[in-house]
Short mmCIF file of C-alpha atoms in Angstrom, two decimals:
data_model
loop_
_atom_site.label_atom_id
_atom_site.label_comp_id
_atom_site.label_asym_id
_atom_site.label_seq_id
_atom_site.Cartn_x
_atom_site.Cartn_y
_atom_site.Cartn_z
CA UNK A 1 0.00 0.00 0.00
CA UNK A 2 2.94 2.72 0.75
CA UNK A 3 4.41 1.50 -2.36
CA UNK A 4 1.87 2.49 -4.50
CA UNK A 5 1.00 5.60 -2.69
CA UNK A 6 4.69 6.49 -3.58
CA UNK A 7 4.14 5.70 -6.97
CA UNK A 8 1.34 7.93 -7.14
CA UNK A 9 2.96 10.94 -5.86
CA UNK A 10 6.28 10.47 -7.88
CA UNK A 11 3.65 9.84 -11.40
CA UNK A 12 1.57 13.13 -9.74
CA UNK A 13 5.31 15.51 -9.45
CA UNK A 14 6.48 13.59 -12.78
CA UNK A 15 3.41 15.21 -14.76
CA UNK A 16 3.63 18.38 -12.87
CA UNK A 17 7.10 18.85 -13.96
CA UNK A 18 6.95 18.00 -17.48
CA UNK A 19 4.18 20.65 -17.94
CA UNK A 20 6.20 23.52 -18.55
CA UNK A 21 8.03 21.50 -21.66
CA UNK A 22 4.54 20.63 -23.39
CA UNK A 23 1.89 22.65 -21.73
CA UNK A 24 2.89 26.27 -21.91
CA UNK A 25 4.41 25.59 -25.19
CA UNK A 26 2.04 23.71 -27.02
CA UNK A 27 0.40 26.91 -28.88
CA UNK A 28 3.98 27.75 -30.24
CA UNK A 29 6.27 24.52 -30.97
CA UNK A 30 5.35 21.19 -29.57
CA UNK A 31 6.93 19.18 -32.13
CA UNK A 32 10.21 20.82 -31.96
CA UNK A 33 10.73 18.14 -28.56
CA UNK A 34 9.90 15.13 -31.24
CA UNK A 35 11.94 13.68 -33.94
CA UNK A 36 10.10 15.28 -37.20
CA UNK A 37 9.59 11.50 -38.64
CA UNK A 38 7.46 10.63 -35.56
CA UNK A 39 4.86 13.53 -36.74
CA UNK A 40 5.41 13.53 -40.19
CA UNK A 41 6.40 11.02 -42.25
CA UNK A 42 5.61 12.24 -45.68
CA UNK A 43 7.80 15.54 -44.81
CA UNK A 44 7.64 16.78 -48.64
CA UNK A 45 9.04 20.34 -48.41
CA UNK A 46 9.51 20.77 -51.90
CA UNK A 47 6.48 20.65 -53.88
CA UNK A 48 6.14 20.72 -57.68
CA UNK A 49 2.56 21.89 -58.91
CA UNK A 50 1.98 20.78 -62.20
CA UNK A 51 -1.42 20.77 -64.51
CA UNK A 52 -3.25 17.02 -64.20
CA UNK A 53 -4.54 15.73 -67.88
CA UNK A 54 -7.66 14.97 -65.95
CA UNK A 55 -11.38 16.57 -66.22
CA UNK A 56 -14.58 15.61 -64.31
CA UNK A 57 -17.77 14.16 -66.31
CA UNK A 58 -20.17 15.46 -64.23
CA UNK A 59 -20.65 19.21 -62.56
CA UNK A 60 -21.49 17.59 -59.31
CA UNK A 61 -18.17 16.08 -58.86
CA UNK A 62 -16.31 18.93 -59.84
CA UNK A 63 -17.87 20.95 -57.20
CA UNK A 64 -17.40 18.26 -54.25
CA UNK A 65 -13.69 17.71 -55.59
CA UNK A 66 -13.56 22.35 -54.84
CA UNK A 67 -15.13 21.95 -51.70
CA UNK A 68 -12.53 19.07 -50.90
CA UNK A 69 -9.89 21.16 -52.43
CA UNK A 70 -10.88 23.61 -49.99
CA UNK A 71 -10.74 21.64 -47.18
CA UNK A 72 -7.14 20.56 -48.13
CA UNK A 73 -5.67 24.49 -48.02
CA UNK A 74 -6.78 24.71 -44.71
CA UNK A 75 -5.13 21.28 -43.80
CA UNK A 76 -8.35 19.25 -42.68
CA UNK A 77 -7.51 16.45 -44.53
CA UNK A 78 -10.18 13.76 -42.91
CA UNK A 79 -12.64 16.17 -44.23
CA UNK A 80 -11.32 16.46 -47.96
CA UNK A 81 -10.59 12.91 -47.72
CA UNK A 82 -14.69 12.09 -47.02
CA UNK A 83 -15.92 14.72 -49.69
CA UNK A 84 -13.31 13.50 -52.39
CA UNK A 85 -14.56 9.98 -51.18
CA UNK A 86 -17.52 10.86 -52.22
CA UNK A 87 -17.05 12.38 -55.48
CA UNK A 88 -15.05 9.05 -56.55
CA UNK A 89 -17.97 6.96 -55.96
CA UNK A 90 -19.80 9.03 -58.56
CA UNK A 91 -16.70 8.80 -60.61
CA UNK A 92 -14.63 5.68 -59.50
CA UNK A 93 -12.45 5.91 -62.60
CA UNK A 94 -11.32 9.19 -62.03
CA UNK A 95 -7.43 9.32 -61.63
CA UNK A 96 -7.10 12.56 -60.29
CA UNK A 97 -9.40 11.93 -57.55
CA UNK A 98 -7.73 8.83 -56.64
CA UNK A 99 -4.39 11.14 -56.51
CA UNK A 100 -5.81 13.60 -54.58
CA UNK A 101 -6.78 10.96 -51.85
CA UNK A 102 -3.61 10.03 -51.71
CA UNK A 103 -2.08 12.92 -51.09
CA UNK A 104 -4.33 13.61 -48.45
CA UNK A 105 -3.24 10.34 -46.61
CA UNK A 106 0.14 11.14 -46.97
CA UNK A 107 -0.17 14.22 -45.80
CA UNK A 108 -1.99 12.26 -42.12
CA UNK A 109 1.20 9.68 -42.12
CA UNK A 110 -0.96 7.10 -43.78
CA UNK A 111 2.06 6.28 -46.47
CA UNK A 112 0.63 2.64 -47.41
CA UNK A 113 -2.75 3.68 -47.67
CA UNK A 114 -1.64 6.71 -49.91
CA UNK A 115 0.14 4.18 -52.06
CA UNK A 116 -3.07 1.62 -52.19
CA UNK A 117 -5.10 4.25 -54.09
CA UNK A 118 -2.15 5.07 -56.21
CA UNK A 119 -1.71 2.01 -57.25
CA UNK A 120 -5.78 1.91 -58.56
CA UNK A 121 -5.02 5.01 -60.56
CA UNK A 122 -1.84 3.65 -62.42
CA UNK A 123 -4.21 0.24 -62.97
CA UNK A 124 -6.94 3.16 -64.36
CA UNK A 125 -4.15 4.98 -66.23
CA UNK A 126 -0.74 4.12 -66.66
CA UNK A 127 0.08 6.91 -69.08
CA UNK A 128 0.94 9.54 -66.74
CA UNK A 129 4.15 10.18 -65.38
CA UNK A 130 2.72 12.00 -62.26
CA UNK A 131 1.59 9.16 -60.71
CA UNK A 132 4.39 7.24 -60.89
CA UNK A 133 6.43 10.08 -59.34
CA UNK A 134 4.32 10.40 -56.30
CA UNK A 135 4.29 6.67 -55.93
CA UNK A 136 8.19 6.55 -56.08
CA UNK A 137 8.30 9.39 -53.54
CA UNK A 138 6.02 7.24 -50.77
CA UNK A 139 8.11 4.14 -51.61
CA UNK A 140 11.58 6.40 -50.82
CA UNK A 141 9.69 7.69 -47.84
CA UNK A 142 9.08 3.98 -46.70
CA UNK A 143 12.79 3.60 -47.23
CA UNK A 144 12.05 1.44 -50.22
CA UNK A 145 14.35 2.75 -52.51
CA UNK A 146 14.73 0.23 -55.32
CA UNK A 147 10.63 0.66 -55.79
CA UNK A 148 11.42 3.90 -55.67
CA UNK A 149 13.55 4.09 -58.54
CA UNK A 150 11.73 1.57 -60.67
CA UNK A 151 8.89 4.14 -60.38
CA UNK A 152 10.82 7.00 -61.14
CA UNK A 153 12.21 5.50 -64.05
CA UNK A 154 8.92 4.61 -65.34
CA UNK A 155 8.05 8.37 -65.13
CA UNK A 156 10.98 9.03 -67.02
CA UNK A 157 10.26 7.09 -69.79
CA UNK A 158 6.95 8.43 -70.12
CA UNK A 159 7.98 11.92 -69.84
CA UNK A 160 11.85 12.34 -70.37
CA UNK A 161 11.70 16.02 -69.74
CA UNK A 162 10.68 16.68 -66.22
CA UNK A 163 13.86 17.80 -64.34
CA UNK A 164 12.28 17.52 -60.97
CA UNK A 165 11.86 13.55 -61.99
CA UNK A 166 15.62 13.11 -62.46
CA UNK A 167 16.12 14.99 -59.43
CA UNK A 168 14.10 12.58 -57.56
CA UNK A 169 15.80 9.71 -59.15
CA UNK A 170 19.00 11.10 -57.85
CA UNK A 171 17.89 11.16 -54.08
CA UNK A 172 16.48 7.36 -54.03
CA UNK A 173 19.98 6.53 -55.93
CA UNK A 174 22.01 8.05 -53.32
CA UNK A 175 19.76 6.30 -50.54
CA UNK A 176 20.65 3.27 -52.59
CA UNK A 177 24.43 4.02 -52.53
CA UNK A 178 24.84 4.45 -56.74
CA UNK A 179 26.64 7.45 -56.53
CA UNK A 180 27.68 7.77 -59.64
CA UNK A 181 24.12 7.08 -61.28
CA UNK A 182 22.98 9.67 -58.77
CA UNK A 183 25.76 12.14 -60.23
CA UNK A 184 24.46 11.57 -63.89
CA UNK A 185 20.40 11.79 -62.87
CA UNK A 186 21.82 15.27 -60.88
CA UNK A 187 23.59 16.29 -64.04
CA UNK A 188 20.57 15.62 -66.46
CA UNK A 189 18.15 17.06 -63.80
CA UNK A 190 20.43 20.13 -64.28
CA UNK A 191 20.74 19.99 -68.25
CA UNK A 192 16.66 20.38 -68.00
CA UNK A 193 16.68 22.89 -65.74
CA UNK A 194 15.85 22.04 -62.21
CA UNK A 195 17.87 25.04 -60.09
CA UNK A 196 20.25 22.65 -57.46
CA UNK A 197 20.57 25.47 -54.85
CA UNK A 198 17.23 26.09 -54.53
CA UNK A 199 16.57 22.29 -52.97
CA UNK A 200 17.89 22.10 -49.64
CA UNK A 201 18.04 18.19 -50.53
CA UNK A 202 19.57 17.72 -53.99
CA UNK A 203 22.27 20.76 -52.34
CA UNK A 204 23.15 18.47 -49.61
#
């Protein structure tokens, strides 16, 4: 019995102490005590926006996929996650939407689901280089390189002049220790290009 009451009380002072480090902090930097992989696994700084060869068959869709769209600027994924949901069971065949779920899953840590509905839209559409890219940047996030590269040299060979694919290449290559192939996808990245010192990544 007076060991547990002394339990209590040391648990009790324990809490009490560590307050100050997450409690009067918490509206400025929590995170900044927690390794940044812990919070965010996806951790894509550097973003490329590019224009998807997708369009919507129906009005209705369109507008759920802006209200979703919406709902991802302010960062509530769950919510654009339900409403794009939605708008792919009017149009299950719709790549973009699949992407766009995706990238909302990533964006909530959920890497392997992120890559299950990539996976439907390169079964839908196998064309398109983009989704092949953002496939082979979840697999290097995973730490599985070698998909990683197969998939960004898939995009590659559907569209051999995106620099920011070599550039991508060159990361999962380096991960993979093939320096010197990283050196040449760096170099071509470069030829087409993609600006090194403005990635904090490809600089390194």
């Amino acid at each position: 019995s007076l060991k547990n009451q002394r339990l209590t009380s040391t648990s009790i002072i324990f809490f009490l102490l560590c307050i100050p480090l997450f409690g009067f902090n918490i509206g400025i930097e929590p995170q900044q005590y927690l390794p940044k992989e812990w919070y965010d696994r996806y951790g894509i700084e550097e973003k490329v926006t590019v224009k998807l060869p997708y369009s919507f068959k129906y009005k209705s869709t369109e507008k759920m996929s802006n209200e979703a769209c919406s709902f991802v600027k302010s960062k509530d994924y769950y919510s654009a996650i339900l409403t794009f949901e939605k708008a792919l069971k009017i149009e299950p065949e719709n790549p973009m939407l699949l992407l766009e779920i995706s990238s909302c899953y990533a964006n909530v840590n959920k890497l392997e689901k992120a890559i299950d509905y990539l996976n439907v839209a390169i079964n839908i559409d196998s064309t398109y280089e983009g989704l092949y890219n953002n496939r082979g940047l979840l697999y290097h996030k995973l730490n599985d390189d070698d998909k990683a590269i197969k998939d960004f040299e898939s995009a590659i060979k559907i569209n051999p002049n995106q620099s920011f694919l070599y550039a991508n290449l060159a990361i999962s290559l380096y991960q993979s220790n093939k320096y010197s192939e990283a050196c040449l996808a760096i170099q071509k990245a470069k030829q087409l290009g993609f600006k090194i010192d403005e990635s904090k990544t490809i600089r390194n």
